[in-house]
Amino acid sequence: MAATGRAATAGRMLDLLRTQGTLSRVELAERTGLTPATITNTVRRLIDAGLVHEIGRGHQSGRGQPRRLLELDPNAWHAVGIQVDRTTTTIVVLDFAGTRVADASLRGSGGESPETTIAALVEHVTELLRHSGIAPERVLGAGLVTHGPQDRERGMLLTAQPDPAWLEFPLTRTLAEGLGIPVLLENDATAAAFGEQWAGAVPADTFGLIYMASGIGGGVIVDGESYRGRTSNAVEIGHVALGGGRAPCLCGNNGCAQAEASPGAVVAQALADTALTARLGIRGDPEDTLADFERLARAWRTGDREAAALLERSAGWIGRAAVTLVNLFDLDTVVLAGPAFATSGPLYRRQVAAELERRALTRALSRPAVHLAADVETAAAIGGALHVLRTMPWDVRRTPAVIGSG
């Protein structure tokens, strides 16, 4: 078997063990369709590499010896996931089994330069690893998760957001040099969808996801794999113009979901009501968009009618975007993820579900289901770290030397 084939086979087994917890060699053969000999040889390699160990014997009906169970060694490697938005940043550290062992939240990139933002990320990630007792040489890499559009191969944003300095800045190379580990770039919505799929929180192998932080993005999982499109910038649902929408968008179009329904749009609408903004302490600073949006969400939960009206209007537009997503990809499941849904999630879930029941093309065949992510605030960061665990080469000896990955 060629080296790439062996790596793919081992990767499939690691994926299964990561999602299932423990499996026997017989169960691995049954689930992969590989021969017992291939399973035996691959498991031996994984055990020799310190990635997998036997933990005892499972129950087996009938005659014969109980099957020996296999489990990932959680301390074999670790991975870092970093979600960066203009208003928030989330960092998570996962062990090799995909369990969260550390996390941190801090302010987003705001109006800072990419150099300043990355320097802060290096400082916080380094401190988080040190405090957790994780040596850098035991970290496979970091998944840097941001908005799109992106050039994932070069590790750059293809947009002048949040300001022109970010356009084609070498994000992954600079972060890798600072941390001394490889860095992969990933879209926030795709990462969140990937994280939900691997967490097993969605009862479907094919589903769509709408991600909302300060902006709006989308992702689709098809038969368990992320749909990326030609340049890995697919499903930009925030920039699909919606019927009846007129608000100008940064992308140059009018009526985009982001322009009509994003937290920034909702806060801008709230600022027109001086009594509401004074009552809730809304300031309108771009760096505090999510904090202002959260104030509106908390007010809705306490029965504030003005706040509720603003959120319901936004949720209606998100519902229309969900209809477009469902109709394009023939979906029957939509997941909502992102820090903007931390408090307002139940309202958006109800509104989106109602729009799908009224407008989805296949609603007569099956009732569309809408779920909130298992962890709406950190789904993207978790997905970024899981992407590293699945794709970074684990059969190499990592040293603290700087390794770039674009």
mmCIF file of C-alpha atoms in Angstrom:
data_model
loop_
_atom_site.group_PDB
_atom_site.id
_atom_site.type_symbol
_atom_site.label_atom_id
_atom_site.label_comp_id
_atom_site.label_asym_id
_atom_site.label_seq_id
_atom_site.Cartn_x
_atom_site.Cartn_y
_atom_site.Cartn_z
ATOM 1 C CA MET A 1 0.000 0.000 0.000
ATOM 2 C CA ALA A 2 1.402 3.433 -0.935
ATOM 3 C CA ALA A 3 2.280 5.888 1.815
ATOM 4 C CA THR A 4 -0.654 8.140 0.944
ATOM 5 C CA GLY A 5 -2.992 5.145 1.010
ATOM 6 C CA ARG A 6 -1.689 4.066 4.419
ATOM 7 C CA ALA A 7 -2.155 7.576 5.770
ATOM 8 C CA ALA A 8 -5.723 7.724 4.439
ATOM 9 C CA THR A 9 -6.535 4.336 5.975
ATOM 10 C CA ALA A 10 -5.077 5.364 9.319
ATOM 11 C CA GLY A 11 -6.944 8.652 9.121
ATOM 12 C CA ARG A 12 -10.261 6.865 8.645
ATOM 13 C CA MET A 13 -9.609 4.745 11.709
ATOM 14 C CA LEU A 14 -8.607 7.748 13.802
ATOM 15 C CA ASP A 15 -11.775 9.565 12.703
ATOM 16 C CA LEU A 16 -13.924 6.613 13.760
ATOM 17 C CA LEU A 17 -12.206 6.294 17.125
ATOM 18 C CA ARG A 18 -12.484 10.036 17.690
ATOM 19 C CA THR A 19 -16.232 10.028 17.099
ATOM 20 C CA GLN A 20 -17.085 6.653 18.646
ATOM 21 C CA GLY A 21 -14.716 6.607 21.626
ATOM 22 C CA THR A 22 -13.816 2.896 21.609
ATOM 23 C CA LEU A 23 -14.007 0.254 18.895
ATOM 24 C CA SER A 24 -12.637 -3.224 18.367
ATOM 25 C CA ARG A 25 -10.627 -4.317 15.337
ATOM 26 C CA VAL A 26 -13.649 -6.256 14.098
ATOM 27 C CA GLU A 27 -15.840 -3.157 14.376
ATOM 28 C CA LEU A 28 -13.253 -1.083 12.506
ATOM 29 C CA ALA A 29 -13.261 -3.642 9.702
ATOM 30 C CA GLU A 30 -17.053 -3.642 9.571
ATOM 31 C CA ARG A 31 -17.307 0.158 9.430
ATOM 32 C CA THR A 32 -14.501 0.750 6.942
ATOM 33 C CA GLY A 33 -14.944 -2.283 4.686
ATOM 34 C CA LEU A 34 -11.206 -2.986 4.960
ATOM 35 C CA THR A 35 -9.770 -6.453 5.345
ATOM 36 C CA PRO A 36 -8.847 -7.775 8.795
ATOM 37 C CA ALA A 37 -5.197 -7.904 7.715
ATOM 38 C CA THR A 38 -5.225 -4.211 6.741
ATOM 39 C CA ILE A 39 -6.896 -3.319 10.016
ATOM 40 C CA THR A 40 -4.351 -5.342 12.021
ATOM 41 C CA ASN A 41 -1.362 -3.783 10.266
ATOM 42 C CA THR A 42 -2.713 -0.235 10.533
ATOM 43 C CA VAL A 43 -3.661 -0.603 14.199
ATOM 44 C CA ARG A 44 -0.162 -1.902 14.937
ATOM 45 C CA ARG A 45 1.305 1.221 13.317
ATOM 46 C CA LEU A 46 -0.984 3.479 15.319
ATOM 47 C CA ILE A 47 -0.132 1.720 18.574
ATOM 48 C CA ASP A 48 3.603 1.893 17.810
ATOM 49 C CA ALA A 49 3.217 5.626 17.106
ATOM 50 C CA GLY A 50 1.605 6.125 20.524
ATOM 51 C CA LEU A 51 -1.685 7.308 19.034
ATOM 52 C CA VAL A 52 -3.879 4.350 19.986
ATOM 53 C CA HIS A 53 -3.875 1.918 22.902
ATOM 54 C CA GLU A 54 -5.874 -1.065 24.059
ATOM 55 C CA ILE A 55 -8.029 -0.494 27.121
ATOM 56 C CA GLY A 56 -9.428 -3.946 27.829
ATOM 57 C CA ARG A 57 -11.994 -6.304 26.434
ATOM 58 C CA GLY A 58 -15.564 -5.567 25.432
ATOM 59 C CA HIS A 59 -18.609 -7.794 25.833
ATOM 60 C CA GLN A 60 -19.159 -10.403 23.130
ATOM 61 C CA SER A 61 -22.156 -12.703 22.916
ATOM 62 C CA GLY A 62 -21.643 -16.388 22.171
ATOM 63 C CA ARG A 63 -18.373 -18.253 22.211
ATOM 64 C CA GLY A 64 -14.916 -16.898 21.646
ATOM 65 C CA GLN A 65 -12.670 -14.407 23.353
ATOM 66 C CA PRO A 66 -14.073 -10.928 24.096
ATOM 67 C CA ARG A 67 -12.869 -8.347 21.598
ATOM 68 C CA ARG A 68 -10.032 -6.072 22.645
ATOM 69 C CA LEU A 69 -11.108 -2.433 22.536
ATOM 70 C CA LEU A 70 -9.052 0.378 21.038
ATOM 71 C CA GLU A 71 -9.010 4.005 22.108
ATOM 72 C CA LEU A 72 -7.138 7.152 21.079
ATOM 73 C CA ASP A 73 -4.452 8.377 23.448
ATOM 74 C CA PRO A 74 -5.805 11.871 24.183
ATOM 75 C CA ASN A 75 -2.349 13.197 25.087
ATOM 76 C CA ALA A 76 -0.675 12.025 21.875
ATOM 77 C CA TRP A 77 -1.232 15.414 20.213
ATOM 78 C CA HIS A 78 -3.182 18.622 20.718
ATOM 79 C CA ALA A 79 -4.664 21.183 18.333
ATOM 80 C CA VAL A 80 -5.564 24.855 18.680
ATOM 81 C CA GLY A 81 -8.628 26.497 17.161
ATOM 82 C CA ILE A 82 -8.731 30.307 16.879
ATOM 83 C CA GLN A 83 -11.868 32.133 15.729
ATOM 84 C CA VAL A 84 -11.262 35.823 14.991
ATOM 85 C CA ASP A 85 -14.021 38.314 14.342
ATOM 86 C CA ARG A 86 -14.008 42.101 14.487
ATOM 87 C CA THR A 87 -15.790 42.003 17.843
ATOM 88 C CA THR A 88 -14.788 38.680 19.439
ATOM 89 C CA THR A 89 -11.968 36.141 19.499
ATOM 90 C CA THR A 90 -12.276 32.602 20.830
ATOM 91 C CA ILE A 91 -9.398 30.191 21.398
ATOM 92 C CA VAL A 92 -9.839 26.496 22.186
ATOM 93 C CA VAL A 93 -7.348 23.666 22.708
ATOM 94 C CA LEU A 94 -8.436 20.100 21.945
ATOM 95 C CA ASP A 95 -6.627 16.893 22.807
ATOM 96 C CA PHE A 96 -6.114 14.144 20.221
ATOM 97 C CA ALA A 97 -9.488 12.612 21.056
ATOM 98 C CA GLY A 98 -11.218 15.926 20.268
ATOM 99 C CA THR A 99 -11.994 16.855 23.878
ATOM 100 C CA ARG A 100 -11.688 20.489 24.886
ATOM 101 C CA VAL A 101 -8.944 20.925 27.476
ATOM 102 C CA ALA A 102 -8.610 24.730 27.522
ATOM 103 C CA ASP A 103 -10.277 27.839 26.135
ATOM 104 C CA ALA A 104 -10.146 31.607 26.306
ATOM 105 C CA SER A 105 -12.195 34.549 25.053
ATOM 106 C CA LEU A 106 -10.914 38.025 24.261
ATOM 107 C CA ARG A 107 -11.759 41.070 22.228
ATOM 108 C CA GLY A 108 -11.830 40.813 18.466
ATOM 109 C CA SER A 109 -9.570 42.406 15.898
ATOM 110 C CA GLY A 110 -11.533 45.677 16.137
ATOM 111 C CA GLY A 111 -9.754 48.468 14.369
ATOM 112 C CA GLU A 112 -6.326 46.908 14.946
ATOM 113 C CA SER A 113 -3.847 46.046 12.221
ATOM 114 C CA PRO A 114 -3.308 42.383 11.324
ATOM 115 C CA GLU A 115 0.209 42.582 12.819
ATOM 116 C CA THR A 116 -1.161 43.777 16.175
ATOM 117 C CA THR A 117 -3.956 41.212 16.143
ATOM 118 C CA ILE A 118 -1.612 38.318 15.416
ATOM 119 C CA ALA A 119 0.839 39.456 18.077
ATOM 120 C CA ALA A 120 -2.003 39.355 20.610
ATOM 121 C CA LEU A 121 -3.034 35.884 19.384
ATOM 122 C CA VAL A 122 0.519 34.583 19.780
ATOM 123 C CA GLU A 123 0.653 35.931 23.315
ATOM 124 C CA HIS A 124 -2.691 34.442 24.361
ATOM 125 C CA VAL A 125 -2.201 31.045 22.691
ATOM 126 C CA THR A 126 1.289 30.716 24.150
ATOM 127 C CA GLU A 127 0.008 31.546 27.619
ATOM 128 C CA LEU A 128 -2.968 29.183 27.277
ATOM 129 C CA LEU A 129 -0.690 26.291 26.291
ATOM 130 C CA ARG A 130 1.761 27.090 29.071
ATOM 131 C CA HIS A 131 -0.971 27.322 31.679
ATOM 132 C CA SER A 132 -2.407 23.997 30.453
ATOM 133 C CA GLY A 133 0.975 22.282 30.622
ATOM 134 C CA ILE A 134 1.025 21.521 26.880
ATOM 135 C CA ALA A 135 4.447 21.662 25.193
ATOM 136 C CA PRO A 136 4.416 23.358 21.754
ATOM 137 C CA GLU A 137 6.095 20.310 20.207
ATOM 138 C CA ARG A 138 3.004 18.278 21.136
ATOM 139 C CA VAL A 139 0.711 20.597 19.184
ATOM 140 C CA LEU A 140 -0.103 19.462 15.649
ATOM 141 C CA GLY A 141 -1.035 22.959 14.573
ATOM 142 C CA ALA A 142 -3.590 25.735 14.776
ATOM 143 C CA GLY A 143 -6.735 26.360 12.761
ATOM 144 C CA LEU A 144 -7.260 30.086 12.195
ATOM 145 C CA VAL A 145 -10.946 30.708 11.511
ATOM 146 C CA THR A 146 -12.134 33.975 9.970
ATOM 147 C CA HIS A 147 -14.750 35.399 7.630
ATOM 148 C CA GLY A 148 -14.388 35.113 3.880
ATOM 149 C CA PRO A 149 -13.648 35.291 1.081
ATOM 150 C CA GLN A 150 -10.254 33.653 1.589
ATOM 151 C CA ASP A 151 -7.302 32.236 -0.257
ATOM 152 C CA ARG A 152 -6.775 29.175 1.928
ATOM 153 C CA GLU A 153 -3.697 28.015 0.023
ATOM 154 C CA ARG A 154 -1.840 31.267 0.683
ATOM 155 C CA GLY A 155 -3.468 31.839 4.074
ATOM 156 C CA MET A 156 -4.884 35.273 3.219
ATOM 157 C CA LEU A 157 -8.165 37.162 3.208
ATOM 158 C CA LEU A 158 -9.416 38.361 -0.170
ATOM 159 C CA THR A 159 -11.363 41.244 1.319
ATOM 160 C CA ALA A 160 -10.434 44.627 2.756
ATOM 161 C CA GLN A 161 -12.388 43.866 5.921
ATOM 162 C CA PRO A 162 -12.207 44.988 8.632
ATOM 163 C CA ASP A 163 -9.903 47.465 6.840
ATOM 164 C CA PRO A 164 -7.621 47.517 3.751
ATOM 165 C CA ALA A 165 -4.553 46.375 5.711
ATOM 166 C CA TRP A 166 -6.090 42.884 5.992
ATOM 167 C CA LEU A 167 -6.378 42.364 2.234
ATOM 168 C CA GLU A 168 -3.872 39.631 1.250
ATOM 169 C CA PHE A 169 -1.928 39.959 4.487
ATOM 170 C CA PRO A 170 -0.016 36.669 5.116
ATOM 171 C CA LEU A 171 -2.068 35.626 8.130
ATOM 172 C CA THR A 172 -1.110 31.958 8.461
ATOM 173 C CA ARG A 173 2.586 32.505 7.748
ATOM 174 C CA THR A 174 2.856 35.298 10.308
ATOM 175 C CA LEU A 175 0.933 33.377 12.968
ATOM 176 C CA ALA A 176 2.956 30.206 12.301
ATOM 177 C CA GLU A 177 6.191 32.115 12.716
ATOM 178 C CA GLY A 178 4.993 33.537 16.011
ATOM 179 C CA LEU A 179 3.707 30.257 17.443
ATOM 180 C CA GLY A 180 6.257 27.870 15.935
ATOM 181 C CA ILE A 181 3.536 25.480 14.723
ATOM 182 C CA PRO A 182 1.726 25.011 11.401
ATOM 183 C CA VAL A 183 -1.378 27.124 10.814
ATOM 184 C CA LEU A 184 -4.322 26.430 8.522
ATOM 185 C CA LEU A 185 -6.875 29.033 7.421
ATOM 186 C CA GLU A 186 -10.559 28.118 7.455
ATOM 187 C CA ASN A 187 -13.876 29.881 6.879
ATOM 188 C CA ASP A 188 -15.852 30.416 10.098
ATOM 189 C CA ALA A 189 -19.150 28.981 8.854
ATOM 190 C CA THR A 190 -17.464 25.949 7.269
ATOM 191 C CA ALA A 191 -15.517 25.337 10.467
ATOM 192 C CA ALA A 192 -18.664 25.587 12.576
ATOM 193 C CA ALA A 193 -20.497 23.144 10.296
ATOM 194 C CA PHE A 194 -17.552 20.772 10.431
ATOM 195 C CA GLY A 195 -17.434 21.024 14.230
ATOM 196 C CA GLU A 196 -21.141 20.272 14.536
ATOM 197 C CA GLN A 197 -20.862 17.296 12.220
ATOM 198 C CA TRP A 198 -17.996 15.793 14.205
ATOM 199 C CA ALA A 199 -19.633 16.516 17.530
ATOM 200 C CA GLY A 200 -22.499 14.302 16.414
ATOM 201 C CA ALA A 201 -24.975 16.982 17.452
ATOM 202 C CA VAL A 202 -26.820 17.040 14.104
ATOM 203 C CA PRO A 203 -28.945 13.987 13.239
ATOM 204 C CA ALA A 204 -28.065 14.176 9.526
ATOM 205 C CA ASP A 205 -25.048 13.656 7.245
ATOM 206 C CA THR A 206 -26.193 16.475 4.975
ATOM 207 C CA PHE A 207 -27.220 19.856 6.405
ATOM 208 C CA GLY A 208 -26.762 23.588 6.049
ATOM 209 C CA LEU A 209 -25.431 26.010 8.638
ATOM 210 C CA ILE A 210 -25.915 29.742 9.044
ATOM 211 C CA TYR A 211 -23.178 31.402 11.068
ATOM 212 C CA MET A 212 -23.666 34.819 12.631
ATOM 213 C CA ALA A 213 -21.034 36.812 14.452
ATOM 214 C CA SER A 214 -20.675 40.447 13.425
ATOM 215 C CA GLY A 215 -21.464 39.247 9.883
ATOM 216 C CA ILE A 216 -23.341 36.329 8.331
ATOM 217 C CA GLY A 217 -21.882 33.285 6.605
ATOM 218 C CA GLY A 218 -23.008 29.872 5.497
ATOM 219 C CA GLY A 219 -21.713 26.337 5.230
ATOM 220 C CA VAL A 220 -22.983 23.011 3.927
ATOM 221 C CA ILE A 221 -22.025 19.455 4.862
ATOM 222 C CA VAL A 222 -22.828 16.930 2.110
ATOM 223 C CA ASP A 223 -22.620 13.229 3.009
ATOM 224 C CA GLY A 224 -20.336 14.062 5.910
ATOM 225 C CA GLU A 225 -17.912 16.263 3.962
ATOM 226 C CA SER A 226 -17.680 20.054 3.721
ATOM 227 C CA TYR A 227 -18.884 21.510 0.434
ATOM 228 C CA ARG A 228 -16.226 24.011 -0.630
ATOM 229 C CA GLY A 229 -16.786 24.897 -4.250
ATOM 230 C CA ARG A 230 -14.060 25.876 -6.705
ATOM 231 C CA THR A 231 -12.083 28.220 -4.433
ATOM 232 C CA SER A 232 -13.302 27.111 -0.978
ATOM 233 C CA ASN A 233 -15.479 30.222 -0.758
ATOM 234 C CA ALA A 234 -18.849 28.596 -1.327
ATOM 235 C CA VAL A 235 -22.141 29.296 0.490
ATOM 236 C CA GLU A 236 -21.630 33.019 1.142
ATOM 237 C CA ILE A 237 -25.270 33.211 2.170
ATOM 238 C CA GLY A 238 -24.749 36.598 3.810
ATOM 239 C CA HIS A 239 -24.183 38.108 0.370
ATOM 240 C CA VAL A 240 -27.157 36.615 -1.426
ATOM 241 C CA ALA A 241 -29.551 39.433 -2.342
ATOM 242 C CA LEU A 242 -33.020 38.728 -0.939
ATOM 243 C CA GLY A 243 -36.309 39.734 -2.514
ATOM 244 C CA GLY A 244 -37.653 42.934 -0.992
ATOM 245 C CA GLY A 245 -34.311 43.923 0.522
ATOM 246 C CA ARG A 246 -32.958 47.368 -0.297
ATOM 247 C CA ALA A 247 -30.195 48.128 2.222
ATOM 248 C CA PRO A 248 -26.787 48.766 0.585
ATOM 249 C CA CYS A 249 -24.159 46.131 1.395
ATOM 250 C CA LEU A 250 -20.373 46.413 1.644
ATOM 251 C CA CYS A 251 -20.054 43.910 -1.195
ATOM 252 C CA GLY A 252 -21.625 46.452 -3.585
ATOM 253 C CA ASN A 253 -25.069 44.867 -3.865
ATOM 254 C CA ASN A 254 -28.337 45.847 -2.231
ATOM 255 C CA GLY A 255 -30.612 43.756 -0.058
ATOM 256 C CA CYS A 256 -28.054 41.176 1.060
ATOM 257 C CA ALA A 257 -28.874 39.212 4.201
ATOM 258 C CA GLN A 258 -25.875 40.774 5.907
ATOM 259 C CA ALA A 259 -27.032 44.295 5.110
ATOM 260 C CA GLU A 260 -30.590 43.613 6.269
ATOM 261 C CA ALA A 261 -30.165 41.243 9.208
ATOM 262 C CA SER A 262 -26.636 41.124 10.657
ATOM 263 C CA PRO A 263 -25.988 42.309 14.230
ATOM 264 C CA GLY A 264 -24.465 45.463 12.766
ATOM 265 C CA ALA A 265 -27.648 46.168 10.810
ATOM 266 C CA VAL A 266 -29.812 45.484 13.870
ATOM 267 C CA VAL A 267 -27.726 47.789 16.057
ATOM 268 C CA ALA A 268 -27.860 50.507 13.395
ATOM 269 C CA GLN A 269 -31.658 50.228 13.381
ATOM 270 C CA ALA A 270 -31.712 50.418 17.180
ATOM 271 C CA LEU A 271 -29.661 53.619 17.139
ATOM 272 C CA ALA A 272 -32.559 55.321 15.378
ATOM 273 C CA ASP A 273 -34.571 54.887 18.592
ATOM 274 C CA THR A 274 -32.812 57.152 21.088
ATOM 275 C CA ALA A 275 -35.038 56.093 23.954
ATOM 276 C CA LEU A 276 -34.241 52.422 23.335
ATOM 277 C CA THR A 277 -30.492 52.952 23.033
ATOM 278 C CA ALA A 278 -30.419 55.079 26.165
ATOM 279 C CA ARG A 279 -32.450 52.516 28.088
ATOM 280 C CA LEU A 280 -30.236 49.609 27.051
ATOM 281 C CA GLY A 281 -26.887 51.403 26.995
ATOM 282 C CA ILE A 282 -26.276 50.791 23.289
ATOM 283 C CA ARG A 283 -23.324 52.835 22.033
ATOM 284 C CA GLY A 284 -22.936 51.821 18.388
ATOM 285 C CA ASP A 285 -19.144 51.445 18.327
ATOM 286 C CA PRO A 286 -18.204 48.938 15.564
ATOM 287 C CA GLU A 287 -15.910 47.052 17.955
ATOM 288 C CA ASP A 288 -18.843 46.596 20.363
ATOM 289 C CA THR A 289 -21.406 45.420 17.814
ATOM 290 C CA LEU A 290 -21.933 42.003 19.374
ATOM 291 C CA ALA A 291 -22.065 43.477 22.875
ATOM 292 C CA ASP A 292 -24.764 45.905 21.734
ATOM 293 C CA PHE A 293 -26.601 43.088 19.966
ATOM 294 C CA GLU A 294 -26.432 41.038 23.150
ATOM 295 C CA ARG A 295 -28.012 43.922 25.070
ATOM 296 C CA LEU A 296 -30.934 43.815 22.648
ATOM 297 C CA ALA A 297 -31.181 40.024 23.013
ATOM 298 C CA ARG A 298 -31.254 40.224 26.794
ATOM 299 C CA ALA A 299 -33.879 42.943 26.616
ATOM 300 C CA TRP A 300 -36.009 40.693 24.385
ATOM 301 C CA ARG A 301 -35.776 37.937 26.980
ATOM 302 C CA THR A 302 -37.142 40.283 29.630
ATOM 303 C CA GLY A 303 -40.115 41.254 27.445
ATOM 304 C CA ASP A 304 -38.893 44.485 25.788
ATOM 305 C CA ARG A 305 -41.190 44.942 22.767
ATOM 306 C CA GLU A 306 -38.958 47.332 20.841
ATOM 307 C CA ALA A 307 -35.972 45.024 21.143
ATOM 308 C CA ALA A 308 -38.135 42.042 20.174
ATOM 309 C CA ALA A 309 -39.380 43.812 17.046
ATOM 310 C CA LEU A 310 -35.830 44.483 15.845
ATOM 311 C CA LEU A 311 -34.705 40.901 16.413
ATOM 312 C CA GLU A 312 -37.821 39.440 14.814
ATOM 313 C CA ARG A 313 -37.279 41.556 11.714
ATOM 314 C CA SER A 314 -33.699 40.312 11.487
ATOM 315 C CA ALA A 315 -34.771 36.721 12.073
ATOM 316 C CA GLY A 316 -37.311 37.002 9.272
ATOM 317 C CA TRP A 317 -34.542 37.958 6.839
ATOM 318 C CA ILE A 318 -32.355 35.126 8.131
ATOM 319 C CA GLY A 319 -35.309 32.818 7.512
ATOM 320 C CA ARG A 320 -35.443 33.956 3.891
ATOM 321 C CA ALA A 321 -31.731 33.304 3.558
ATOM 322 C CA ALA A 322 -32.328 29.830 5.002
ATOM 323 C CA VAL A 323 -35.003 29.206 2.346
ATOM 324 C CA THR A 324 -32.465 30.037 -0.358
ATOM 325 C CA LEU A 325 -29.910 27.727 1.259
ATOM 326 C CA VAL A 326 -32.405 24.857 1.578
ATOM 327 C CA ASN A 327 -33.702 25.245 -1.967
ATOM 328 C CA LEU A 328 -30.232 25.425 -3.530
ATOM 329 C CA PHE A 329 -28.863 22.338 -1.802
ATOM 330 C CA ASP A 330 -32.084 20.330 -1.279
ATOM 331 C CA LEU A 331 -31.645 20.302 2.503
ATOM 332 C CA ASP A 332 -34.037 19.329 5.252
ATOM 333 C CA THR A 333 -31.866 20.447 8.191
ATOM 334 C CA VAL A 334 -30.418 23.865 9.069
ATOM 335 C CA VAL A 335 -28.168 24.651 12.038
ATOM 336 C CA LEU A 336 -27.670 28.104 13.557
ATOM 337 C CA ALA A 337 -24.247 28.824 15.061
ATOM 338 C CA GLY A 338 -22.147 31.796 16.086
ATOM 339 C CA PRO A 339 -21.842 34.128 19.077
ATOM 340 C CA ALA A 340 -24.755 36.297 17.931
ATOM 341 C CA PHE A 341 -27.093 33.395 18.756
ATOM 342 C CA ALA A 342 -25.823 33.018 22.342
ATOM 343 C CA THR A 343 -28.980 34.564 23.833
ATOM 344 C CA SER A 344 -31.191 35.222 20.828
ATOM 345 C CA GLY A 345 -30.900 31.686 19.420
ATOM 346 C CA PRO A 346 -34.398 30.479 20.423
ATOM 347 C CA LEU A 347 -36.079 33.462 18.742
ATOM 348 C CA TYR A 348 -34.104 32.980 15.526
ATOM 349 C CA ARG A 349 -34.696 29.236 15.527
ATOM 350 C CA ARG A 350 -38.470 29.741 15.722
ATOM 351 C CA GLN A 351 -38.529 32.415 13.031
ATOM 352 C CA VAL A 352 -36.275 30.499 10.653
ATOM 353 C CA ALA A 353 -38.332 27.336 11.126
ATOM 354 C CA ALA A 354 -41.525 29.266 10.387
ATOM 355 C CA GLU A 355 -40.069 30.743 7.182
ATOM 356 C CA LEU A 356 -38.944 27.320 5.995
ATOM 357 C CA GLU A 357 -42.343 25.801 6.678
ATOM 358 C CA ARG A 358 -43.966 28.551 4.622
ATOM 359 C CA ARG A 359 -41.491 28.873 1.753
ATOM 360 C CA ALA A 360 -39.115 25.885 1.396
ATOM 361 C CA LEU A 361 -39.660 24.164 -1.950
ATOM 362 C CA THR A 362 -39.762 20.632 -0.519
ATOM 363 C CA ARG A 363 -41.773 21.451 2.602
ATOM 364 C CA ALA A 364 -44.567 19.148 1.430
ATOM 365 C CA LEU A 365 -42.174 16.183 1.358
ATOM 366 C CA SER A 366 -40.522 16.745 4.727
ATOM 367 C CA ARG A 367 -40.788 19.356 7.432
ATOM 368 C CA PRO A 368 -37.498 21.290 7.560
ATOM 369 C CA ALA A 369 -35.725 21.030 10.906
ATOM 370 C CA VAL A 370 -33.839 23.910 12.517
ATOM 371 C CA HIS A 371 -31.343 23.331 15.335
ATOM 372 C CA LEU A 372 -29.114 25.514 17.456
ATOM 373 C CA ALA A 373 -25.490 24.404 17.506
ATOM 374 C CA ALA A 374 -24.371 22.357 20.487
ATOM 375 C CA ASP A 375 -22.134 25.274 21.481
ATOM 376 C CA VAL A 376 -23.172 28.293 19.451
ATOM 377 C CA GLU A 377 -20.383 30.569 20.670
ATOM 378 C CA THR A 378 -17.363 28.311 20.155
ATOM 379 C CA ALA A 379 -18.505 26.053 17.299
ATOM 380 C CA ALA A 380 -16.201 27.707 14.759
ATOM 381 C CA ALA A 381 -13.087 27.572 16.945
ATOM 382 C CA ILE A 382 -13.764 23.912 17.767
ATOM 383 C CA GLY A 383 -14.193 23.164 14.079
ATOM 384 C CA GLY A 384 -10.883 24.848 13.315
ATOM 385 C CA ALA A 385 -9.063 22.662 15.830
ATOM 386 C CA LEU A 386 -10.811 19.505 14.568
ATOM 387 C CA HIS A 387 -9.761 20.406 11.023
ATOM 388 C CA VAL A 388 -6.155 20.356 12.229
ATOM 389 C CA LEU A 389 -6.590 16.981 13.957
ATOM 390 C CA ARG A 390 -7.999 15.458 10.787
ATOM 391 C CA THR A 391 -5.647 16.948 8.201
ATOM 392 C CA MET A 392 -2.255 17.650 9.789
ATOM 393 C CA PRO A 393 0.325 14.832 9.484
ATOM 394 C CA TRP A 394 0.586 13.099 12.862
ATOM 395 C CA ASP A 395 3.350 10.618 11.969
ATOM 396 C CA VAL A 396 6.178 13.159 12.178
ATOM 397 C CA ARG A 397 8.317 14.322 15.050
ATOM 398 C CA ARG A 398 7.364 17.889 15.806
ATOM 399 C CA THR A 399 9.983 20.258 17.166
ATOM 400 C CA PRO A 400 9.537 23.857 18.301
ATOM 401 C CA ALA A 401 10.983 25.045 14.984
ATOM 402 C CA VAL A 402 8.854 27.440 12.930
ATOM 403 C CA ILE A 403 6.751 25.641 10.332
ATOM 404 C CA GLY A 404 4.511 27.638 7.987
ATOM 405 C CA SER A 405 1.388 26.370 6.252
ATOM 406 C CA GLY A 406 -0.592 28.354 3.758
#
